[in-house]
Short mmCIF file of C-alpha atoms and ligand atoms in Angstrom, two decimals:
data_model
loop_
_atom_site.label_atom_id
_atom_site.label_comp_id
_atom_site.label_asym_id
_atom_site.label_seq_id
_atom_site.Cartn_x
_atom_site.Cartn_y
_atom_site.Cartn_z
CA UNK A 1 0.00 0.00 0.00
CA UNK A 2 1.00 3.36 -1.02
CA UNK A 3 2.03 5.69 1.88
CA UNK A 4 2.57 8.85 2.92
CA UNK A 5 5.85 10.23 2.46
CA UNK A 6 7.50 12.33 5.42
CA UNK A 7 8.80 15.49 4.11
CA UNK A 8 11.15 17.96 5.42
CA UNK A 9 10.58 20.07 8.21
CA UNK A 10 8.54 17.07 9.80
CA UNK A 11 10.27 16.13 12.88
CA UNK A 12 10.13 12.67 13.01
CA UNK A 13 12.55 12.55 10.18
CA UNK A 14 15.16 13.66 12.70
CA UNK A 15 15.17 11.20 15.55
CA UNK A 16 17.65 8.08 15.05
CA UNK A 17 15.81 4.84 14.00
CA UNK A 18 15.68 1.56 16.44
CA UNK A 19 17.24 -1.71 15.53
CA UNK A 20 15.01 -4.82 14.32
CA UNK A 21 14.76 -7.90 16.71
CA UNK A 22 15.62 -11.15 16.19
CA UNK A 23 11.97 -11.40 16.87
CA UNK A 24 10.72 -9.59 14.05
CA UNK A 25 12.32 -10.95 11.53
CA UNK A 26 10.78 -13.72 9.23
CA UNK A 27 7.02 -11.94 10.33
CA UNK A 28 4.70 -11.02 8.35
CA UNK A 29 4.53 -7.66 9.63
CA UNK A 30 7.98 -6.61 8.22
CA UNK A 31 6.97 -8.35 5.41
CA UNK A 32 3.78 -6.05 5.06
CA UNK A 33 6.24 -3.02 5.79
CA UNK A 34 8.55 -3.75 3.11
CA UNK A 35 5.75 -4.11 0.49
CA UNK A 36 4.57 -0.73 1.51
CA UNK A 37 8.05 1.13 1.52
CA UNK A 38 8.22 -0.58 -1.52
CA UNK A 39 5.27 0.18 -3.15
CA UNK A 40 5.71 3.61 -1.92
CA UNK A 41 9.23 4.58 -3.37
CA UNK A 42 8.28 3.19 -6.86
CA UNK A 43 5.24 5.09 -6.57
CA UNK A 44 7.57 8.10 -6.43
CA UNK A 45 10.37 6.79 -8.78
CA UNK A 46 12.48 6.38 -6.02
CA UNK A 47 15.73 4.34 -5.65
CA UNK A 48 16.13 3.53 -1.83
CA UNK A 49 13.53 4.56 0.65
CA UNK A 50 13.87 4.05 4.65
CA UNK A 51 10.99 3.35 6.64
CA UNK A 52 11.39 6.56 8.45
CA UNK A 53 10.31 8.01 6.30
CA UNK A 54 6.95 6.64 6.28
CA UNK A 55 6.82 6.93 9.26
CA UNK A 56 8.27 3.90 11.18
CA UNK A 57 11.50 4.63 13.12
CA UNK A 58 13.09 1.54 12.74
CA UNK A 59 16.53 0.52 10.92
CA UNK A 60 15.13 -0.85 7.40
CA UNK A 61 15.44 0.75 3.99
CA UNK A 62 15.03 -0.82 0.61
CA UNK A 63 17.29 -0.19 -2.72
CA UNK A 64 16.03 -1.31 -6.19
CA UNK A 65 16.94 0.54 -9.47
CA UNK A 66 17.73 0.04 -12.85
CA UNK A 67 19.78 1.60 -15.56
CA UNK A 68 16.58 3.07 -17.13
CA UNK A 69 15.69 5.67 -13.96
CA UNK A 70 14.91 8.87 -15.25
CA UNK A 71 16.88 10.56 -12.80
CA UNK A 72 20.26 8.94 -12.88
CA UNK A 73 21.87 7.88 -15.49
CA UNK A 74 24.86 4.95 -15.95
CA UNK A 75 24.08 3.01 -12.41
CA UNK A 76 23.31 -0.08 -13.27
CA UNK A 77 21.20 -2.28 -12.19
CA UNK A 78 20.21 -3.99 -8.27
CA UNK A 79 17.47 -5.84 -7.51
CA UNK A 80 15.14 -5.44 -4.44
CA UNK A 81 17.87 -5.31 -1.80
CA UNK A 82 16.24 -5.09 2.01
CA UNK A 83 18.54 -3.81 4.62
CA UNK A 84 17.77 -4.38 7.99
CA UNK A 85 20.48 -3.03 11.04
CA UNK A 86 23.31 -2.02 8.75
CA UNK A 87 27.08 -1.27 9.22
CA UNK A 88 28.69 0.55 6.54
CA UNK A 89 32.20 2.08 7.01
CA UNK A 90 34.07 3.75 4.51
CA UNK A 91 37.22 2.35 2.78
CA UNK A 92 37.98 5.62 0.96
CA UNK A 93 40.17 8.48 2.53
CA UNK A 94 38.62 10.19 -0.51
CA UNK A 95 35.61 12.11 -0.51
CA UNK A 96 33.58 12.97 -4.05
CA UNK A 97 30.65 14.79 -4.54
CA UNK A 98 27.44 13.09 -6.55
CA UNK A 99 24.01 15.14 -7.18
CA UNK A 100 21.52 13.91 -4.12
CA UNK A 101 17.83 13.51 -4.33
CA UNK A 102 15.45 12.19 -1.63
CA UNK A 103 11.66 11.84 -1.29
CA UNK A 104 11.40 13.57 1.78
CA UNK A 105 13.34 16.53 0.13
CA UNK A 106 10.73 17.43 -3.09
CA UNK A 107 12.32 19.46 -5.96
CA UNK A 108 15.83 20.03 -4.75
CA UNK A 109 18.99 18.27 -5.59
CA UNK A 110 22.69 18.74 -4.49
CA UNK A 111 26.07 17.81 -4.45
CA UNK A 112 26.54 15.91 -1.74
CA UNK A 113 30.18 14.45 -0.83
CA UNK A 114 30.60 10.79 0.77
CA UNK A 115 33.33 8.18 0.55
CA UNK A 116 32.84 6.27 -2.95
CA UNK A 117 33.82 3.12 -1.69
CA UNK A 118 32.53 1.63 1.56
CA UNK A 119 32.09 -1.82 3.51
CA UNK A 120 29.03 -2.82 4.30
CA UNK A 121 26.97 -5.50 6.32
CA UNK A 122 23.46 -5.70 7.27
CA UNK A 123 20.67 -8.35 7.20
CA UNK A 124 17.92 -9.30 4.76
CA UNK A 125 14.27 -9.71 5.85
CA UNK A 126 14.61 -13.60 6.99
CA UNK A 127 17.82 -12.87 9.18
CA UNK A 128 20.52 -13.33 6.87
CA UNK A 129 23.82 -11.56 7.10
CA UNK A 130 25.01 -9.93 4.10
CA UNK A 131 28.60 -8.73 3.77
CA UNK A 132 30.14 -6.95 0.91
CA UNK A 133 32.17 -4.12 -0.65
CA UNK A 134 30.79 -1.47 -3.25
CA UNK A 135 32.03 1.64 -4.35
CA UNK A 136 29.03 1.96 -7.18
CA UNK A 137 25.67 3.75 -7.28
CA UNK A 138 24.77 0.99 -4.23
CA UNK A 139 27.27 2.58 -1.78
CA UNK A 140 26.09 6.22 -2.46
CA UNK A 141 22.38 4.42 -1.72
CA UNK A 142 22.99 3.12 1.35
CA UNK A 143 24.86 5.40 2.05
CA UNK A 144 21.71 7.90 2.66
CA UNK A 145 19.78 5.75 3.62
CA UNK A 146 21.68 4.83 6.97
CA UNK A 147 21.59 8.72 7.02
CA UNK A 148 17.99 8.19 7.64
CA UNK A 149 18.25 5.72 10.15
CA UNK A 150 20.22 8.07 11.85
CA UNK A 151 17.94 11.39 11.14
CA UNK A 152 19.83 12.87 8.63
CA UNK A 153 18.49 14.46 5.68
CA UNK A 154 21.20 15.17 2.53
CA UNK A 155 20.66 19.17 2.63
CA UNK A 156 22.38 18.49 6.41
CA UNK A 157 25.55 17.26 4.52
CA UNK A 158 25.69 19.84 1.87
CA UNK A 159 28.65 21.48 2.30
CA UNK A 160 27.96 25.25 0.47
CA UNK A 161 24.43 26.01 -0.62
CA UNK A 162 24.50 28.14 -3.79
CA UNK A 163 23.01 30.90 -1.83
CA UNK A 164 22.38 34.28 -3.70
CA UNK A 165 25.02 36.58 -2.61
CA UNK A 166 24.44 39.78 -0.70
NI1 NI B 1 16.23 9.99 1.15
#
């Protein structure tokens, strides 16, 4: 089901996000919460969505994109990827700057600079532990999306805001 999207300004979008238990995993409730943050970002053309932002302040985003988004261009492709209590550290002393969009942030887009390459491990919706490496489209992702979990919105990151001088 289609949901409403938090936008900025709303509060809730600031406080951190709570880790999933063991418990939850495997239910059908998460599974029900997944199809809705789903069905919600591709409502909105989306390419990750946390479920903050709808509302539910625990650690769980979903990434899924293709190389035929309108709004990027050249990042491939990755399936439905759910990503429950992540871990990402970065494996780049290097920062570089990539245009940002977000669904809670309507009509603006920035630079925003992050470590290309990072380390990452979190857990699908059945309890499995994923581990990997990615310094593609993916990292940037998840990237912002633990920047959810933790109740940060991208315009928080940008470094200069091409503010009209005065
Ligand atoms: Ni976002």
């Amino acid at each position: 089901m289609i949901k409403e999207v938090l936008t900025i300004g709303d509060a809730r979008l600031l406080q951190t996000s709570l880790p999933v238990n063991l418990s939850e995993f495997n239910t059908e409730k998460l599974q029900l919460l997944i199809t809705d943050m789903r069905d919600t970002m591709k409502s909105r053309g989306g390419v990750g969505i946390s479920a903050v932002q709808i509302g539910i302040a625990k650690r769980i985003a979903i990434i899924e994109f293709d190389g035929n988004n309108p709004r990027y261009r050249d990042i491939g492709d990755c399936p439905l990827t759910v990503i429950i209590n992540p871990l990402v550290e970065s494996i780049d002393d290097e920062l570089i700057e990539y245009p940002e969009g977000c669904l809670s942030v309507p009509e603006i887009r920035a630079l925003v600079a992050r470590p290309k390459g990072v380390r990452y491990s979190f857990y699908d919706q059945t309890g499995r532990l994923i581990k990997g490496v990615s310094d593609q489209f993916f990292a940037r992702v998840l990237q912002h999306e633990v920047d959810h979990m933790d109740g940060i919105l991208f315009p928080m990151r940008v470094k200069q805001m091409n503010r009209k001088e005065i």
